[in-house]
Short mmCIF file of C-alpha atoms in Angstrom, two decimals:
data_model
loop_
_atom_site.label_atom_id
_atom_site.label_comp_id
_atom_site.label_asym_id
_atom_site.label_seq_id
_atom_site.Cartn_x
_atom_site.Cartn_y
_atom_site.Cartn_z
CA MET A 1 0.05 -0.04 -0.12
CA MET A 2 2.71 2.59 1.13
CA THR A 3 4.31 1.89 -2.04
CA ARG A 4 1.72 2.75 -4.40
CA ALA A 5 0.76 5.48 -2.78
CA LEU A 6 4.39 6.32 -3.28
CA SER A 7 3.63 5.58 -6.82
CA VAL A 8 0.55 7.97 -7.03
CA LEU A 9 2.42 10.75 -5.14
CA SER A 10 5.86 10.52 -7.80
CA PHE A 11 2.94 10.82 -10.88
CA GLY A 12 1.23 13.94 -9.06
CA LEU A 13 4.80 15.23 -8.65
CA PHE A 14 6.09 14.50 -12.45
CA VAL A 15 2.83 15.87 -13.65
CA PHE A 16 2.80 19.29 -11.78
CA THR A 17 6.06 19.84 -12.29
CA LEU A 18 5.96 19.46 -16.08
CA GLY A 19 4.98 23.12 -17.38
CA CYS A 20 5.43 24.75 -13.97
CA ALA A 21 4.76 28.68 -14.38
CA LYS A 22 6.91 31.84 -14.35
CA PRO A 23 5.59 34.55 -12.40
CA ASN A 24 7.08 37.49 -13.89
CA TYR A 25 6.69 39.89 -11.03
CA GLN A 26 7.37 43.33 -11.65
CA LYS A 27 7.03 46.65 -9.99
CA ILE A 28 4.54 48.64 -12.09
CA ASP A 29 4.87 52.74 -12.75
CA PRO A 30 1.77 54.61 -10.66
CA PRO A 31 -0.94 55.80 -13.06
CA ASN A 32 0.02 59.33 -13.23
CA GLN A 33 3.48 58.15 -14.96
CA THR A 34 1.54 57.58 -18.33
CA GLN A 35 3.21 57.03 -21.85
CA VAL A 36 1.13 59.11 -24.33
CA THR A 37 -0.67 57.87 -27.67
CA LYS A 38 -0.42 60.92 -29.72
CA PRO A 39 -3.21 61.26 -32.20
CA GLY A 40 -3.45 59.18 -35.81
CA ASP A 41 -0.58 56.93 -34.15
CA GLU A 42 -3.22 53.86 -34.70
CA ASN A 43 -3.88 54.94 -38.39
CA PRO A 44 -0.97 54.50 -40.69
CA ASN A 45 -3.34 55.67 -44.07
CA HIS A 46 -3.44 58.88 -42.07
CA PRO A 47 0.04 59.95 -40.92
CA THR A 48 -0.31 62.31 -37.58
CA PRO A 49 0.67 65.83 -38.46
CA PRO A 50 2.92 67.37 -36.66
CA THR A 51 2.39 67.46 -32.99
CA PRO A 52 3.28 70.74 -31.14
CA PRO A 53 6.21 69.50 -28.44
CA SER A 54 4.26 71.17 -25.33
CA CYS A 55 0.62 69.79 -26.35
CA ALA A 56 1.19 65.96 -26.21
CA LEU A 57 -2.60 65.43 -25.96
CA PHE A 58 -4.26 67.20 -28.94
CA PHE A 59 -7.71 67.48 -30.83
CA LYS A 60 -7.45 68.33 -34.74
CA THR A 61 -10.54 69.15 -35.07
CA GLU A 62 -10.74 72.58 -32.65
CA GLN A 63 -6.81 72.90 -32.75
CA ILE A 64 -7.09 72.72 -28.84
CA CYS A 65 -4.62 71.23 -26.46
CA VAL A 66 -5.83 69.12 -23.73
CA GLN A 67 -4.04 68.35 -20.66
CA TYR A 68 -4.93 65.99 -17.44
CA LYS A 69 -3.50 66.26 -14.05
CA TRP A 70 -4.12 63.34 -11.38
CA THR A 71 -5.52 64.78 -8.05
CA LYS A 72 -6.89 61.39 -6.92
CA PRO A 73 -5.12 58.46 -8.49
CA GLN A 74 -6.86 54.95 -7.95
CA THR A 75 -4.67 52.82 -5.59
CA SER A 76 -6.64 50.04 -5.56
CA LEU A 77 -10.06 48.60 -6.60
CA GLU A 78 -11.37 49.39 -3.49
CA ASN A 79 -11.61 53.03 -4.39
CA MET A 80 -11.90 55.35 -7.68
CA GLY A 81 -9.71 58.13 -8.74
CA GLU A 82 -9.94 61.85 -9.82
CA PHE A 83 -8.90 64.18 -12.31
CA ASP A 84 -8.50 67.78 -13.52
CA LEU A 85 -9.13 68.37 -17.04
CA SER A 86 -7.90 71.24 -19.01
CA PHE A 87 -7.99 72.90 -22.40
CA TYR A 88 -5.71 75.52 -23.97
CA LYS A 89 -4.73 76.23 -27.36
CA LEU A 90 -1.31 75.96 -28.21
CA GLU A 91 -0.12 79.48 -28.28
CA THR A 92 -1.33 80.22 -25.10
CA PRO A 93 -1.55 77.43 -22.53
CA ASP A 94 -1.47 79.54 -19.78
CA LEU A 95 -5.33 80.71 -20.82
CA LYS A 96 -7.65 78.04 -20.54
CA VAL A 97 -10.72 77.74 -22.95
CA ASP A 98 -13.86 75.96 -23.26
CA PRO A 99 -13.88 73.35 -26.45
CA GLY A 100 -16.82 74.25 -28.69
CA LEU A 101 -18.20 70.28 -28.26
CA LYS A 102 -18.69 68.46 -25.00
CA PRO A 103 -16.02 66.97 -23.33
CA GLY A 104 -16.09 63.14 -22.92
CA VAL A 105 -13.56 60.30 -20.64
CA LYS A 106 -14.09 57.25 -21.65
CA LEU A 107 -11.83 54.46 -19.93
CA TRP A 108 -11.03 51.63 -22.21
CA MET A 109 -9.40 48.25 -21.52
CA GLN A 110 -8.16 47.05 -25.05
CA VAL A 111 -6.30 43.66 -24.71
CA HIS A 112 -9.72 42.58 -23.20
CA GLY A 113 -12.05 44.81 -25.12
CA HIS A 114 -14.22 45.83 -22.79
CA GLY A 115 -14.59 49.38 -21.02
CA SER A 116 -15.10 50.37 -17.05
CA ARG A 117 -18.60 52.07 -15.99
CA PRO A 118 -19.08 55.88 -16.77
CA VAL A 119 -16.96 58.74 -15.17
CA VAL A 120 -18.83 62.13 -13.78
CA ILE A 121 -17.43 65.15 -15.59
CA THR A 122 -17.92 68.20 -14.06
CA LYS A 123 -17.12 71.94 -15.00
CA THR A 124 -15.39 73.73 -13.03
CA ASP A 125 -14.72 76.74 -14.43
CA THR A 126 -13.57 78.24 -18.31
CA GLY A 127 -11.62 75.22 -20.21
CA LEU A 128 -11.46 73.29 -16.65
CA TYR A 129 -13.12 70.52 -15.62
CA HIS A 130 -13.20 67.74 -12.88
CA VAL A 131 -13.63 64.47 -13.31
CA SER A 132 -14.63 61.59 -10.72
CA LYS A 133 -15.45 58.07 -10.05
CA VAL A 134 -12.83 57.43 -12.54
CA PHE A 135 -12.80 53.13 -12.20
CA PHE A 136 -10.08 51.12 -13.74
CA SER A 137 -12.15 47.63 -12.90
CA MET A 138 -9.33 45.66 -13.13
CA PRO A 139 -5.20 45.48 -13.43
CA GLY A 140 -3.71 45.91 -16.45
CA VAL A 141 -2.91 48.35 -19.49
CA TRP A 142 -6.08 50.98 -19.66
CA GLN A 143 -6.60 53.56 -22.39
CA ILE A 144 -8.17 56.90 -21.03
CA GLN A 145 -10.16 58.19 -23.89
CA PHE A 146 -10.56 61.43 -24.32
CA GLN A 147 -13.78 63.01 -26.71
CA LEU A 148 -15.13 66.04 -28.01
CA LEU A 149 -19.09 64.46 -28.60
CA ASN A 150 -21.58 65.88 -30.72
CA SER A 151 -24.89 66.85 -29.65
CA SER A 152 -26.16 63.53 -29.26
CA GLY A 153 -23.27 62.68 -27.74
CA GLN A 154 -21.42 60.58 -30.18
CA PRO A 155 -17.61 61.37 -30.45
CA LEU A 156 -16.57 63.13 -33.19
CA GLU A 157 -12.84 63.15 -32.47
CA GLU A 158 -11.18 60.78 -29.64
CA ILE A 159 -7.35 60.51 -28.70
CA SER A 160 -6.18 58.61 -25.62
CA ASP A 161 -3.50 58.08 -22.93
CA GLU A 162 -2.28 54.86 -22.21
CA VAL A 163 -2.18 54.22 -18.21
CA THR A 164 -1.40 51.12 -16.38
CA PHE A 165 -3.33 50.40 -13.25
CA HIS A 166 -2.19 48.26 -10.36
CA GLU A 167 -3.07 47.76 -7.08
CA ASN A 168 -0.58 49.14 -4.22
CA MET B 1 -16.56 -2.64 -11.63
CA ARG B 2 -13.33 -1.55 -11.06
CA ILE B 3 -13.50 -0.09 -14.37
CA ASN B 4 -16.57 1.61 -14.12
CA PHE B 5 -15.72 3.45 -11.09
CA ALA B 6 -12.47 4.27 -12.64
CA LEU B 7 -14.47 5.85 -15.72
CA ILE B 8 -16.98 7.43 -13.58
CA PHE B 9 -14.38 9.66 -11.88
CA LEU B 10 -12.44 11.12 -14.79
CA LEU B 11 -14.31 13.86 -15.77
CA LEU B 12 -16.34 14.29 -12.19
CA SER B 13 -13.83 16.38 -11.00
CA ALA B 14 -12.58 17.94 -14.20
CA GLN B 15 -15.70 19.90 -15.03
CA HIS B 16 -14.32 23.26 -13.02
CA VAL B 17 -11.26 23.53 -14.44
CA ARG B 18 -12.11 25.82 -17.26
CA ALA B 19 -14.11 28.25 -14.86
CA ALA B 20 -11.87 30.45 -13.89
CA SER B 21 -10.76 33.15 -16.48
CA CYS B 22 -10.99 37.07 -17.35
CA CYS B 23 -14.18 38.98 -16.94
CA GLY B 24 -16.96 36.05 -16.08
CA GLY B 25 -16.06 32.56 -17.19
CA GLY B 26 -14.55 30.53 -19.83
CA PHE B 27 -15.87 27.63 -22.21
CA ALA B 28 -16.84 24.78 -20.23
CA LEU B 29 -16.12 21.39 -20.94
CA PRO B 30 -19.18 19.14 -21.35
CA SER B 31 -20.34 16.71 -18.53
CA LEU B 32 -20.06 13.24 -20.31
CA ILE B 33 -20.90 9.78 -19.37
CA THR B 34 -17.81 7.87 -19.61
CA GLY B 35 -19.03 5.22 -17.70
CA ASP B 36 -21.19 1.92 -18.12
CA ASP B 37 -24.64 4.07 -17.55
CA LYS B 38 -27.48 5.08 -18.72
CA ALA B 39 -27.62 8.94 -17.27
CA GLN B 40 -26.53 10.72 -14.80
CA VAL B 41 -26.71 13.97 -12.75
CA THR B 42 -24.02 15.93 -11.40
CA THR B 43 -24.57 18.19 -8.76
CA SER B 44 -21.68 21.11 -7.67
CA ILE B 45 -20.49 24.16 -6.11
CA SER B 46 -17.09 25.89 -6.44
CA GLN B 47 -16.03 28.68 -4.65
CA SER B 48 -13.06 30.88 -6.75
CA GLN B 49 -11.16 33.28 -5.80
CA VAL B 50 -9.04 35.51 -7.99
CA ASP B 51 -5.22 35.56 -7.20
CA THR B 52 -3.13 36.84 -9.91
CA ASP B 53 -3.66 39.28 -12.39
CA VAL B 54 -1.39 38.71 -15.69
CA TYR B 55 -0.78 41.25 -18.77
CA SER B 56 -0.74 40.67 -22.29
CA ASN B 57 3.33 41.53 -21.44
CA GLY B 58 3.56 38.31 -19.42
CA ILE B 59 4.25 40.45 -16.19
CA TRP B 60 2.09 39.19 -12.83
CA GLN B 61 0.23 40.99 -10.69
CA LYS B 62 -0.88 39.67 -7.16
CA ARG B 63 -4.69 41.13 -6.92
CA ASN B 64 -4.87 42.54 -3.24
CA SER B 65 -8.82 43.17 -3.23
CA ASP B 66 -11.31 40.24 -2.90
CA ASP B 67 -12.89 39.14 -6.06
CA THR B 68 -14.50 35.86 -5.45
CA THR B 69 -17.20 33.48 -7.35
CA GLN B 70 -19.30 30.96 -6.34
CA THR B 71 -20.66 28.73 -8.91
CA TYR B 72 -23.43 26.13 -8.45
CA LYS B 73 -23.89 23.87 -10.91
CA LEU B 74 -26.30 21.07 -12.60
CA ASP B 75 -25.08 18.69 -15.18
CA TYR B 76 -26.96 16.23 -16.44
CA ALA B 77 -25.92 13.62 -19.24
CA HIS B 78 -28.49 10.75 -20.69
CA ILE B 79 -27.23 7.97 -23.21
CA PHE B 80 -29.76 7.45 -26.29
CA ALA B 81 -29.28 5.16 -29.24
CA ASP B 82 -26.87 3.14 -27.80
CA ARG B 83 -23.43 4.82 -28.07
CA PHE B 84 -24.99 8.84 -28.41
CA GLN B 85 -25.56 11.09 -25.44
CA TYR B 86 -26.75 14.52 -24.73
CA GLY B 87 -27.00 16.61 -21.78
CA PHE B 88 -26.66 20.23 -20.64
CA SER B 89 -25.05 22.02 -17.70
CA LEU B 90 -26.72 25.07 -16.03
CA PRO B 91 -24.84 27.01 -14.01
CA ILE B 92 -25.55 29.77 -11.12
CA GLN B 93 -23.40 32.02 -10.05
CA THR B 94 -22.72 34.57 -7.41
CA ARG B 95 -20.05 37.08 -7.61
CA GLN B 96 -18.78 39.30 -5.34
CA ASN B 97 -16.54 42.54 -4.85
CA ASN B 98 -16.01 45.19 -3.50
CA ALA B 99 -15.13 47.55 -6.72
CA GLY B 100 -14.75 51.29 -6.22
CA GLY B 101 -15.61 51.10 -2.43
CA THR B 102 -19.19 49.67 -3.01
CA ALA B 103 -19.48 46.15 -1.87
CA ASN B 104 -21.03 44.47 -4.79
CA LYS B 105 -22.64 40.72 -4.85
CA GLU B 106 -24.78 39.60 -7.80
CA SER B 107 -26.61 36.13 -8.23
CA GLY B 108 -27.50 34.56 -11.87
CA LEU B 109 -27.61 32.23 -14.15
CA GLY B 110 -24.53 31.92 -16.16
CA ASP B 111 -23.64 30.31 -19.29
CA ILE B 112 -25.92 27.87 -20.15
CA SER B 113 -24.23 25.00 -22.67
CA THR B 114 -25.50 21.90 -24.49
CA GLN B 115 -23.70 19.14 -25.96
CA LEU B 116 -23.89 16.06 -27.79
CA GLY B 117 -21.61 13.22 -27.66
CA TYR B 118 -20.96 9.78 -29.46
CA GLU B 119 -19.11 7.16 -28.49
CA TYR B 120 -16.87 6.56 -31.59
CA LEU B 121 -14.03 4.26 -29.71
CA PRO B 122 -15.81 1.96 -27.73
CA ASP B 123 -14.18 -1.00 -25.32
CA TRP B 124 -16.03 -3.49 -25.45
CA ASP B 125 -12.88 -5.89 -25.14
CA TYR B 126 -10.78 -4.26 -22.90
CA ASN B 127 -8.25 -3.88 -24.82
CA PRO B 128 -5.25 -3.37 -22.81
CA TRP B 129 -4.27 -0.04 -24.77
CA ARG B 130 -6.81 1.18 -26.72
CA PRO B 131 -8.62 3.80 -25.34
CA LYS B 132 -12.32 4.77 -24.65
CA GLY B 133 -12.55 7.71 -27.20
CA ILE B 134 -16.22 10.17 -27.13
CA GLY B 135 -16.30 12.44 -29.71
CA PHE B 136 -18.65 16.08 -29.27
CA ILE B 137 -19.87 18.77 -30.23
CA SER B 138 -21.27 21.33 -27.68
CA LEU B 139 -23.46 24.66 -27.92
CA THR B 140 -23.02 27.45 -25.32
CA LEU B 141 -25.55 30.36 -25.18
CA PRO B 142 -24.54 33.45 -23.80
CA THR B 143 -27.30 33.30 -21.10
CA ALA B 144 -25.42 35.41 -18.64
CA PRO B 145 -24.44 39.04 -18.57
CA SER B 146 -20.91 40.07 -19.80
CA ILE B 147 -18.06 42.72 -19.26
CA TYR B 148 -19.51 44.04 -22.32
CA GLU B 149 -22.89 44.66 -21.41
CA VAL B 150 -22.40 45.64 -17.81
CA THR B 151 -20.78 48.90 -15.05
CA ASN B 152 -19.97 46.82 -12.83
CA SER B 153 -18.46 43.49 -13.03
CA ALA B 154 -19.84 41.54 -10.40
CA GLU B 155 -22.74 41.52 -12.85
CA SER B 156 -20.06 39.57 -15.19
CA ARG B 157 -21.10 36.18 -14.99
CA GLY B 158 -20.64 34.42 -18.65
CA ARG B 159 -18.51 35.33 -21.89
CA GLY B 160 -21.15 36.88 -23.92
CA PHE B 161 -20.80 35.04 -26.72
CA PHE B 162 -22.87 31.98 -28.92
CA ALA B 163 -19.75 29.25 -29.28
CA ILE B 164 -19.99 26.30 -30.76
CA GLY B 165 -17.17 23.65 -29.81
CA ALA B 166 -15.81 19.78 -30.99
CA GLY B 167 -14.00 18.28 -29.29
CA THR B 168 -12.71 14.16 -28.00
CA VAL B 169 -12.34 12.64 -24.53
CA LEU B 170 -10.19 9.82 -24.49
CA THR B 171 -10.00 7.40 -21.07
CA LYS B 172 -8.43 4.43 -20.25
CA SER B 173 -7.84 2.26 -17.09
CA TRP B 174 -4.95 -0.35 -15.69
CA LEU B 175 -6.41 -2.30 -13.02
CA ASN B 176 -5.99 0.44 -10.24
CA TRP B 177 -4.61 3.46 -12.16
CA ASP B 178 -6.71 5.31 -14.74
CA ALA B 179 -5.75 7.93 -17.60
CA ASN B 180 -7.45 10.56 -18.94
CA ALA B 181 -7.13 13.24 -22.11
CA ASN B 182 -9.41 15.73 -23.87
CA PHE B 183 -9.25 18.27 -26.42
CA GLU B 184 -11.72 20.49 -27.66
CA VAL B 185 -12.02 23.44 -30.39
CA HIS B 186 -14.67 25.99 -30.10
CA HIS B 187 -15.61 29.50 -32.43
CA SER B 188 -17.22 32.15 -30.73
CA PHE B 189 -19.54 34.40 -32.56
CA THR B 190 -19.54 38.31 -32.97
CA LYS B 191 -21.95 39.70 -30.66
CA VAL B 192 -23.34 43.74 -31.02
CA VAL B 193 -23.55 45.16 -28.17
CA ASN B 194 -25.56 48.65 -27.89
CA ASN B 195 -24.52 49.75 -24.11
CA PRO B 196 -23.54 54.03 -24.34
CA GLN B 197 -22.30 53.61 -21.09
CA THR B 198 -19.71 50.88 -22.18
CA VAL B 199 -19.35 49.81 -25.71
CA SER B 200 -21.67 50.47 -29.02
CA GLY B 201 -20.23 48.05 -31.72
CA ASN B 202 -19.29 44.90 -32.59
CA ILE B 203 -17.67 42.64 -30.24
CA VAL B 204 -15.57 40.25 -32.14
CA PRO B 205 -14.17 37.17 -30.69
CA GLY B 206 -12.07 33.99 -32.58
CA ASN B 207 -11.84 30.93 -31.82
CA GLY B 208 -10.61 29.39 -28.67
CA ALA B 209 -8.98 25.35 -27.91
CA SER B 210 -7.92 23.05 -24.96
CA PHE B 211 -6.27 20.49 -24.03
CA GLY B 212 -5.85 18.34 -21.15
CA PHE B 213 -4.99 14.84 -19.52
CA GLY B 214 -5.02 13.44 -16.25
CA GLY B 215 -4.58 10.21 -14.61
CA GLY B 216 -5.36 8.78 -11.01
CA TYR B 217 -5.26 5.92 -8.40
CA SER B 218 -8.02 3.69 -6.52
CA PHE B 219 -7.87 2.35 -3.14
CA GLY B 220 -10.95 0.42 -3.29
CA ASP B 221 -13.59 2.69 -3.72
CA THR B 222 -11.47 5.84 -3.18
CA ARG B 223 -9.31 8.04 -5.51
CA ILE B 224 -6.83 10.22 -5.54
CA GLY B 225 -6.29 12.00 -9.43
CA SER B 226 -4.89 15.08 -11.00
CA SER B 227 -5.31 17.01 -13.91
CA LEU B 228 -3.91 19.69 -16.19
CA SER B 229 -4.91 21.53 -19.37
CA TRP B 230 -3.94 24.70 -21.11
CA THR B 231 -6.54 26.97 -22.92
CA TYR B 232 -6.22 29.64 -25.45
CA GLU B 233 -8.62 32.30 -26.46
CA ASP B 234 -8.50 34.58 -29.57
CA PRO B 235 -8.43 38.31 -29.38
CA VAL B 236 -11.55 39.79 -28.76
CA ASN B 237 -11.50 42.69 -30.92
CA VAL B 238 -14.01 45.84 -31.16
CA GLU B 239 -15.61 47.46 -33.85
CA SER B 240 -17.22 50.45 -32.72
CA ASN B 241 -17.44 53.98 -34.89
CA GLY B 242 -16.06 52.70 -37.99
CA SER B 243 -12.42 51.84 -36.00
CA THR B 244 -11.41 48.85 -34.50
CA SER B 245 -9.53 48.00 -31.23
CA ASN B 246 -7.44 45.05 -31.25
CA GLY B 247 -7.33 42.43 -28.16
CA SER B 248 -4.75 40.52 -26.93
CA PRO B 249 -4.96 36.44 -26.50
CA GLU B 250 -5.56 34.97 -23.68
CA LYS B 251 -3.51 31.93 -22.42
CA TYR B 252 -3.32 29.54 -19.25
CA ALA B 253 -3.18 26.65 -17.79
CA THR B 254 -5.02 25.18 -14.75
CA GLY B 255 -3.69 22.20 -12.60
CA THR B 256 -6.15 20.50 -10.45
CA LEU B 257 -5.65 17.58 -7.67
CA SER B 258 -8.88 15.65 -6.71
CA LEU B 259 -10.03 13.23 -4.08
CA SER B 260 -13.16 10.85 -5.06
CA GLN B 261 -14.97 8.46 -2.94
CA MET B 262 -17.66 6.32 -4.15
CA PHE B 263 -20.63 5.25 -2.19
CA ASN B 264 -22.10 2.57 -3.81
CA GLN B 265 -23.20 1.78 -7.93
CA ASP B 266 -25.14 5.01 -8.19
CA TRP B 267 -23.77 7.50 -5.50
CA ALA B 268 -20.13 9.23 -5.88
CA ALA B 269 -18.63 12.37 -4.63
CA SER B 270 -15.86 14.80 -5.59
CA LEU B 271 -13.73 17.24 -3.85
CA SER B 272 -10.72 19.07 -5.84
CA TYR B 273 -8.68 22.10 -5.58
CA SER B 274 -7.89 23.58 -9.10
CA ASP B 275 -4.93 26.62 -8.95
CA GLN B 276 -4.12 28.55 -12.44
CA THR B 277 -0.76 30.49 -10.96
CA LEU B 278 1.14 27.30 -11.03
CA PHE B 279 1.28 26.12 -14.56
CA GLY B 280 2.13 27.61 -18.00
CA ASP B 281 2.96 30.58 -19.73
CA PRO B 282 -0.24 32.66 -19.39
CA SER B 283 -0.96 36.05 -20.91
CA ASN B 284 -3.86 38.49 -20.59
CA THR B 285 -5.56 36.57 -18.33
CA VAL B 286 -7.09 36.64 -14.43
CA LEU B 287 -5.53 33.32 -12.01
CA SER B 288 -7.89 32.21 -9.78
CA LYS B 289 -7.78 29.33 -7.56
CA SER B 290 -10.64 27.47 -6.45
CA LEU B 291 -12.15 24.29 -4.50
CA ALA B 292 -15.08 22.13 -5.90
CA LEU B 293 -17.45 19.40 -4.05
CA SER B 294 -19.20 17.56 -6.52
CA LEU B 295 -22.54 15.33 -5.97
CA GLN B 296 -23.29 12.66 -8.76
CA LYS B 297 -25.97 10.57 -9.31
CA ARG B 298 -25.75 7.53 -11.70
CA TRP B 299 -28.29 5.58 -13.72
CA GLN B 300 -27.13 2.12 -14.98
CA ARG B 301 -28.17 0.77 -18.11
#
């Protein structure tokens, strides 16, 4: 009986050591250190126009820059993040201006093909908006898609920034 | 009797191994009659806990917050016309998390699946080497909300696609030892989602496949076993507003240990532990650990 039990254990050990996983745990940059996806990068048929160096997120339709700054980064799946959004013309970065179209923000997880719950956008001043209830519903690489919406709420232009969310 | 016993248990403990994956569940291996019975009903309860997120670049991140799934499942299979069998699987899921500071607990029906099987390789003469082979086709119905339609991930209890699959299960036993292998491929069909809060457009999945093998040893009416399976899913792409968002393929492996007990010719139970963090080279997925308890009633021919 003991010999058989040892045989079973040996077989199990063989099976369980075959193809063992090699976990690659790495520290990920916090969400406010982002890589920027420039407009037009994703479509080779529409080459990106020269992007002003101080305006990484640029809406071509309105020739307007958008910038965001985290005021409360999401640190775990049990809380939500917030950031401020500001619009300005390239020539006058200190002067905030309202976009002609309604701004929108959408969170998108491209690798899985799904989004998250809607954010809440509140206008705080001319060209300034506060975005709350920013919730990355699972760890991984997300796109923050900044949109200009038409009157029916459909995006007319969309540019995105890529962030990696992980729990601290 | 001994052959029956081994074959009964081969898949009893393997029915949960595909259950844990990203965003609400994977493709289920059907519950097939692999012994000499006329019909079988299996009820099971499993508790699954998300352990690790693996990104598409292969980097692992330990999940700190709770994300658990309880699944109650009813599987039925019945023989007809001697070598054919049909069956279905009916899961009820409860998902629980604490997303965004709000405790969420959602229950409801998962994705229902049905199957049609045929014993193409019988083992009437108990050949010492030739296995018993059962082929099957299966249909998965998107009866549960998927991550593409909900804003709270606790509400997502299924993959969200019609899927059709085909595969085979091979079984063999030698005295107290037994072995099994299974292979299946499936195709998931495009789904149109129109939810302004999540996504509006075509969700385009692709093909998927899984391969597994296992073995066990029986001590009287008790069997211990282990199995290992690999699963692959094509990227899920999203076509929306004239542009396409390309996803990444998902892959993971699941290891399972099981302890089974046969009470008499008609009743059996199995306790199994599955772990997706131990094997393979996972990518773009969520790895879980789960514990399952199954009870099976069989009707002999």
